[in-house]
Each structure stands twice: as C-alpha cells, then as structure tokens.
mmCIF file of C-alpha atoms in Angstrom:
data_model
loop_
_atom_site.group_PDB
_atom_site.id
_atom_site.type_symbol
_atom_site.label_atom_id
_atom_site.label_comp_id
_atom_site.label_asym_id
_atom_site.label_seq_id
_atom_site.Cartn_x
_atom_site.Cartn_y
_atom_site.Cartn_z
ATOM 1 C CA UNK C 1362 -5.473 8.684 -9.094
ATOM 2 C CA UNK C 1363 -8.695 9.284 -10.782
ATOM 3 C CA UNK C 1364 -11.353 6.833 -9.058
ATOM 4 C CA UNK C 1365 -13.890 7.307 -12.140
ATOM 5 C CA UNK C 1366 -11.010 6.132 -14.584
ATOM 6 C CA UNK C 1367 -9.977 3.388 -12.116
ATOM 7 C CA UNK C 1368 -13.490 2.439 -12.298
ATOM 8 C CA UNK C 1369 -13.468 2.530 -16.503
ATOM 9 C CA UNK C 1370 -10.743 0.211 -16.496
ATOM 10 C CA UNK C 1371 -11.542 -2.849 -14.611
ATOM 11 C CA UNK C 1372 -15.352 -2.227 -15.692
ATOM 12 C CA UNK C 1373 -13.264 -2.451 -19.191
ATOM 13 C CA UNK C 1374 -11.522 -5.260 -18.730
ATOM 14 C CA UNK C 1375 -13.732 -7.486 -17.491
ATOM 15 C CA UNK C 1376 -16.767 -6.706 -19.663
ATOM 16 C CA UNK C 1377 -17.468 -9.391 -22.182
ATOM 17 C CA UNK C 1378 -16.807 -6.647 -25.087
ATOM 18 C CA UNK C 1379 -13.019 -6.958 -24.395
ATOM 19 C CA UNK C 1380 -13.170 -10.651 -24.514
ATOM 20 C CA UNK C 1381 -10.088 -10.077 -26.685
ATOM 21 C CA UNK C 1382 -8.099 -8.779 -23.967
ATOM 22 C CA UNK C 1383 -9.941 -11.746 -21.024
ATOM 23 C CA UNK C 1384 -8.992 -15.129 -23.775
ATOM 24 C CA UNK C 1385 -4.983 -13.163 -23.755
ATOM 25 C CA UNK C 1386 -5.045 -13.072 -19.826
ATOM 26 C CA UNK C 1387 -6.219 -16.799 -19.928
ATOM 27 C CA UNK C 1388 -3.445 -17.971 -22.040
ATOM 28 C CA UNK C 1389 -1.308 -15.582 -20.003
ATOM 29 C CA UNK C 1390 -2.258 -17.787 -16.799
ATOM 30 C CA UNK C 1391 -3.236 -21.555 -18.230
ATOM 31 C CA UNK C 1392 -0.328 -22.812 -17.283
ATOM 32 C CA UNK C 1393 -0.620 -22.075 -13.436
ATOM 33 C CA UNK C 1394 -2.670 -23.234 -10.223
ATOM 34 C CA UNK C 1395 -3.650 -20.896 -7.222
ATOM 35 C CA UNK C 1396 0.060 -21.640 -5.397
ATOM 36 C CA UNK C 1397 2.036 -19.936 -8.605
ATOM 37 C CA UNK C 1398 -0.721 -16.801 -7.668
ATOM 38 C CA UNK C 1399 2.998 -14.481 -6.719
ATOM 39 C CA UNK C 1400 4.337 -15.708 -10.639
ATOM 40 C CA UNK C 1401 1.219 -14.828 -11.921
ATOM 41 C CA UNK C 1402 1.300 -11.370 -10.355
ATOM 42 C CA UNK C 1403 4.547 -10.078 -11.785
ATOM 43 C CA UNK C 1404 2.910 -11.676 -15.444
ATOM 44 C CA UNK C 1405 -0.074 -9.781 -15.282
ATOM 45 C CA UNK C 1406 2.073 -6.591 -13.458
ATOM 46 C CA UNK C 1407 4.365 -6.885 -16.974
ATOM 47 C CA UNK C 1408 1.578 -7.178 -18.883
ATOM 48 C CA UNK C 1409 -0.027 -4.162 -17.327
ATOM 49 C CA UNK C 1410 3.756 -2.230 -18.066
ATOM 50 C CA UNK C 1411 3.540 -3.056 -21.550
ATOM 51 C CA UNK C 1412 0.115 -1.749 -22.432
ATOM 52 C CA UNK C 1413 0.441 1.258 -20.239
ATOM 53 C CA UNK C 1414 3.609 2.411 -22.567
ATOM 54 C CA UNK C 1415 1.729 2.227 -25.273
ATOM 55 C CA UNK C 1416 -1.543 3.481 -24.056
ATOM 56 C CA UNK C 1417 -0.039 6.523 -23.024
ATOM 57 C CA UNK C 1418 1.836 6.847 -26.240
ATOM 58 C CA UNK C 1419 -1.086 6.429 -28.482
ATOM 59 C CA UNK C 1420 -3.203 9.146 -26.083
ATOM 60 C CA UNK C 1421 -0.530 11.624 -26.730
ATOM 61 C CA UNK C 1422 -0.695 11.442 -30.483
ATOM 62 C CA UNK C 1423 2.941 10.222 -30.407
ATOM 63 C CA UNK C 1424 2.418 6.796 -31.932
ATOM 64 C CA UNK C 1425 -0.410 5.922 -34.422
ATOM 65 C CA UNK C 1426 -0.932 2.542 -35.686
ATOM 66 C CA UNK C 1427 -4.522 1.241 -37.612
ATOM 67 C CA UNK C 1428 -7.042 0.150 -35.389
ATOM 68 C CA UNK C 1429 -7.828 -2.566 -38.204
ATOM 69 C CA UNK C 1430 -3.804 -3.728 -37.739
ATOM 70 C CA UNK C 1431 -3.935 -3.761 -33.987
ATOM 71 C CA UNK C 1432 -7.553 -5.563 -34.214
ATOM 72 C CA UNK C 1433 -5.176 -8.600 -35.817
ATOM 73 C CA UNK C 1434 -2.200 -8.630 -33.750
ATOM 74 C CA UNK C 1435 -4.268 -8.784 -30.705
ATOM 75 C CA UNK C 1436 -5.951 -12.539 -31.325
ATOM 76 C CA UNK C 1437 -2.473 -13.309 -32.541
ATOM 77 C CA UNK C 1438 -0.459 -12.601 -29.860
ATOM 78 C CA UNK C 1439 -3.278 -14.980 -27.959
ATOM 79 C CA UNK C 1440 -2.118 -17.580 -30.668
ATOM 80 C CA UNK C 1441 1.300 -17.655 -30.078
ATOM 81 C CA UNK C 1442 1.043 -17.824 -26.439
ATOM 82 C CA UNK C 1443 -1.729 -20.315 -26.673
ATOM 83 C CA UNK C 1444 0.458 -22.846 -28.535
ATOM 84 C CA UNK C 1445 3.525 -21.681 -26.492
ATOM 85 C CA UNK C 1446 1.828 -23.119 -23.466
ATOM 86 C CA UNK C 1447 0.583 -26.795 -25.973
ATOM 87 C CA UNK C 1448 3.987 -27.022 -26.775
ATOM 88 C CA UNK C 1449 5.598 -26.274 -23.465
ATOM 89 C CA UNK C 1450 7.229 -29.124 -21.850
ATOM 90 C CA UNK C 1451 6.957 -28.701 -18.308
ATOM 91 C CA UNK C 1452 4.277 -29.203 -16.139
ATOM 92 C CA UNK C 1453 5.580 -26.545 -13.766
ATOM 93 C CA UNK C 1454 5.855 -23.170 -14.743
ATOM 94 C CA UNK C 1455 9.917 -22.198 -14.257
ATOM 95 C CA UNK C 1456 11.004 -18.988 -12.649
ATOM 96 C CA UNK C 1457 11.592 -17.089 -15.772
ATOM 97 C CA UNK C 1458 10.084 -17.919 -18.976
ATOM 98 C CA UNK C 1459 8.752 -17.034 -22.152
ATOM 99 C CA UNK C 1460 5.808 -15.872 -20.488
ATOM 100 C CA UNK C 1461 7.001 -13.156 -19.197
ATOM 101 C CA UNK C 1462 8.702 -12.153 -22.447
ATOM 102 C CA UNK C 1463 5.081 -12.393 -24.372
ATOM 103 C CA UNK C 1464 3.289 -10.258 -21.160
ATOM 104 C CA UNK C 1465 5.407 -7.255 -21.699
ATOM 105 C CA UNK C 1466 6.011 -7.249 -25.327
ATOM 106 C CA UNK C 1467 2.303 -8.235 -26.235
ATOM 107 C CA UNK C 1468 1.034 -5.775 -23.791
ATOM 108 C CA UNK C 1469 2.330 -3.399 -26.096
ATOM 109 C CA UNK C 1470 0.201 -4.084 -28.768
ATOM 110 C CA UNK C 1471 -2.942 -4.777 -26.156
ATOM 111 C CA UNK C 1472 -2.138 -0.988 -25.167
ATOM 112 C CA UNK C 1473 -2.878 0.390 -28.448
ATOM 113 C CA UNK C 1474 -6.620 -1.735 -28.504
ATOM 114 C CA UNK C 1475 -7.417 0.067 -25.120
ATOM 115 C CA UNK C 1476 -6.190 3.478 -26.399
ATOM 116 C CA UNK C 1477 -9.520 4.070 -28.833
ATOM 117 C CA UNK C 1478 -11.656 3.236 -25.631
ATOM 118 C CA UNK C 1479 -9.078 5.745 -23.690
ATOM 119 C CA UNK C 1480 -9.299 8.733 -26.062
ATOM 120 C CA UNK C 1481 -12.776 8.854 -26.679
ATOM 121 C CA UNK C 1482 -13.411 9.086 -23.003
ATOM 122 C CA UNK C 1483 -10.641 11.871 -22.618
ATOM 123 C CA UNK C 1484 -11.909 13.952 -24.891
ATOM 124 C CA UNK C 1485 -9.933 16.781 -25.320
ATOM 125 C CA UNK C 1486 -8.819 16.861 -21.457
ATOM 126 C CA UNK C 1487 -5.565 18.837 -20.977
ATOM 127 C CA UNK C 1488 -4.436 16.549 -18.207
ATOM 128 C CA UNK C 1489 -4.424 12.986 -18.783
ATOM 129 C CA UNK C 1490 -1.935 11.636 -16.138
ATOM 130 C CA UNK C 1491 -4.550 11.160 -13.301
ATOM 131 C CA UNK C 1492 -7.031 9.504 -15.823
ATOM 132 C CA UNK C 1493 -4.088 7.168 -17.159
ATOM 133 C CA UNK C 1494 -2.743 6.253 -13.945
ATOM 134 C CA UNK C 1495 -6.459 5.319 -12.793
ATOM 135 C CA UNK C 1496 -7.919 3.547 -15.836
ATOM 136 C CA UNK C 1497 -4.462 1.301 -16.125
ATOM 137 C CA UNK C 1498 -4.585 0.695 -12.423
ATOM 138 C CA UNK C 1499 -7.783 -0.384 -12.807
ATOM 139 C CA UNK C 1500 -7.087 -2.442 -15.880
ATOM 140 C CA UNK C 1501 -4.709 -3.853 -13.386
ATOM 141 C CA UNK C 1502 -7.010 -4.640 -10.896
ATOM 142 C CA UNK C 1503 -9.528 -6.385 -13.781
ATOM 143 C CA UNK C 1504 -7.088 -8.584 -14.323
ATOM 144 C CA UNK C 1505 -6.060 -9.910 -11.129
ATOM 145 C CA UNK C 1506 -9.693 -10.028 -10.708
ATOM 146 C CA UNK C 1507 -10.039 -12.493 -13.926
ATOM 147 C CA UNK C 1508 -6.521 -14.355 -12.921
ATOM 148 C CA UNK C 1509 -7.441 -14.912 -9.522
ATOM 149 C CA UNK C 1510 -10.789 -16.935 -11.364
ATOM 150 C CA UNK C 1511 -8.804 -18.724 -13.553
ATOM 151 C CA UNK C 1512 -5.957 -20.069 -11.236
ATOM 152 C CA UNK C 1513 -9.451 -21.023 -8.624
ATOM 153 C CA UNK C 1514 -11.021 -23.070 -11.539
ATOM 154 C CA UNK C 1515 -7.726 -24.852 -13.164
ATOM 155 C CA UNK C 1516 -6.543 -25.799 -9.074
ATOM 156 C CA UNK C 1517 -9.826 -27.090 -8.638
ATOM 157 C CA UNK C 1518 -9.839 -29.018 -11.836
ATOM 158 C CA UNK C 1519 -6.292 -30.363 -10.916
ATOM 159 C CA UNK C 1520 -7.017 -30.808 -7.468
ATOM 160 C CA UNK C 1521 -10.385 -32.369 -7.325
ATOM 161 C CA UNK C 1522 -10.954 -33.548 -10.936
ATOM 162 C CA UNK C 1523 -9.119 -36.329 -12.700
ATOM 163 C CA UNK C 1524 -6.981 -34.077 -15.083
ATOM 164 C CA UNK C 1525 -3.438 -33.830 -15.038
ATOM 165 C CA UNK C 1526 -2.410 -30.300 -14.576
ATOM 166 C CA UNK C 1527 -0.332 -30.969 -18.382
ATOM 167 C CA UNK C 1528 -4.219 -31.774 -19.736
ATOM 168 C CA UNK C 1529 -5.458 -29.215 -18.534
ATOM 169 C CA UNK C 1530 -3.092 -26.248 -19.229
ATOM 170 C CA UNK C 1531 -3.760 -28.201 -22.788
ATOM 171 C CA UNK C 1532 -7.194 -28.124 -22.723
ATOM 172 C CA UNK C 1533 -7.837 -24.115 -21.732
ATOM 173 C CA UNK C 1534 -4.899 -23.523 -23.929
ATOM 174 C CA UNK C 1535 -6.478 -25.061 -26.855
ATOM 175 C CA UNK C 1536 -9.742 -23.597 -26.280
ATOM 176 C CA UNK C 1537 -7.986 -20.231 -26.226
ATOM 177 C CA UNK C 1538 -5.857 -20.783 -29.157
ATOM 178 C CA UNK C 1539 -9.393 -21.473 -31.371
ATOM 179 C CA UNK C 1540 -11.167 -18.208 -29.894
ATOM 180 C CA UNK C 1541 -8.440 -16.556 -30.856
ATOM 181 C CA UNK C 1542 -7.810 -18.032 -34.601
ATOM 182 C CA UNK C 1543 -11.481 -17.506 -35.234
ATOM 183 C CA UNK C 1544 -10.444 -13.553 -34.363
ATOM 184 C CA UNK C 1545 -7.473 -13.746 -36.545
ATOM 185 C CA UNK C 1546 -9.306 -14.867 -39.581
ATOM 186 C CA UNK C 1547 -11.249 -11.611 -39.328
ATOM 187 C CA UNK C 1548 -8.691 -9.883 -38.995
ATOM 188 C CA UNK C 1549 -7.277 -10.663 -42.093
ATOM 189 C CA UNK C 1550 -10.650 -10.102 -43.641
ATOM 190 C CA UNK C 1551 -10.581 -6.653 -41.472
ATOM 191 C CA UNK C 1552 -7.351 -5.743 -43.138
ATOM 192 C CA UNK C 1553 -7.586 -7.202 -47.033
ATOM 193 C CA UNK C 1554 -11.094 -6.521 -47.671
#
C-alpha cells in the first residue's frame, strides 16, 4: 500500500471540497445510532467496493463517462437515499435493506467523481495498483472517520435529547435531501446550459 495515496484519500474525503461525497455518507448512516456501528461498517465497506470498481475502471481508460453527468448523479443518488430513509418505516434499521443496495450501486457512480482527483495525481504512472489500493483504503478510512461522528452525534441526540430516533433520522435526512437538491439543480444547469 502506498502511505502517500492512503494519505490523499481520507485527506479527500473528509475535506469540505468533497462535501458531495460527506452529505452521501450522512444519508448512508442517518438512520443508525453508535450500537448499529458493525451495520454501518459493512455499508460504508460496500460503499467503498462500489467506488473502487469504478475508480479503477475510469483510471485505466476503460470506462469514460462526463464529469458534468457524474457531477448530477452524485447529489441524486444523495436524494434518493435521503427520502428512502423519510419514507422508511422502521425505526430500527433491519439486517438487510435497501441501504445496502444504494451503498454499492451508488458507489459506483461516487467512483467515477473521485477518478478526476485520482488521475490527475497519477499522472502518467505505469503502476497504479499500490496508489489505488492506498487512496481507496484511505477513502475507507475517511469515512469511518465521518460515520463514526455521525452515529456519536445522532446517539447523543437520541439518547440525551428529546428526539425520537424516527425525528431525527427525519431531520438529518431532510437536511441532506435539500443539500443535495440544491446540487441537483446545478446539475441540470451543468448539463443543459
């Protein structure tokens, strides 16, 4: 593993910039506290799966999409699992769901967002397995970084404050879901215009 590229990718992932990719890891994890943290591991492990396909494809010139496309399907796949969470009837999370589903399939498309950040620092570097294995381990590691903050603040919340855990996974989801709309109507200014 390449500790400079391990480095790159949590430094990524948890830098403002890639809010994008932070608001999907929040509806990714609204609808959990700190004891679901083992549920919430394999989510963000699929997630991680999904966008490392994809990351390596687009770094080896095998798949190309438009940066302008991927910059809308990002905020929507925050959307739909935003509203998947509002509309959710469960307070608890079951032991497979949706979620899961939208984590691997959606980190597909999140993969192709990181792979213009990838490729200009590659370079023209022959080798690129080291680098990719570090920088998505490290992406991996960013987000377990910016789970474990979220599952602290929504147990505390439940726990200590007067919310329902259903009101909250509402509340963060909601907040989410508008981030993310507000990125989807540039999008479609991005892409039209």
């Amino acid at each position: 593993m390449d500790e400079l590229y391990f480095q790159l990718g949590w430094q990524h992932i948890i830098n403002w910039e890639a809010y994008d990719h932070i608001l999907f890891v929040i509806a990714l994890s609204a609808i959990y506290l700190l004891r679901d943290w083992r549920k919430v591991l394999v989510l963000v492990t699929a997630f991680t799966v999904g966008h490392s396909i994809t990351l390596a494809l687009s770094v080896l010139h095998i798949i190309r999409i438009p940066a302008a496309l991927i910059e809308f399907l990002i905020p929507v796949t925050i959307c739909i699992t935003a509203i998947s969470n509002i509309i959710r009837k469960d307070d608890e999370p079951q032991k497979l769901q949706l979620n899961y589903f939208y984590a691997l399939f959606f980190g597909l498309i999140h993969g192709l967002g990181f792979s213009n950040y990838l490729k200009s620092l590659l370079g023209n570097q022959a080798n690129i397995v080291k680098p990719l294995l570090g920088f998505n381990l490290g992406l991996e590691f960013g987000q377990i970084i910016i789970v474990m903050c979220i599952l602290l603040i929504s147990t505390t919340i439940v726990k200590f404050g007067s919310l329902k855990r259903r009101d909250w996974n509402v509340f963060l989801s909601s907040a989410t879901f508008g981030a993310a709309f507000l990125m989807v109507i540039q999008g479609v200014r991005a892409l039209f215009i």
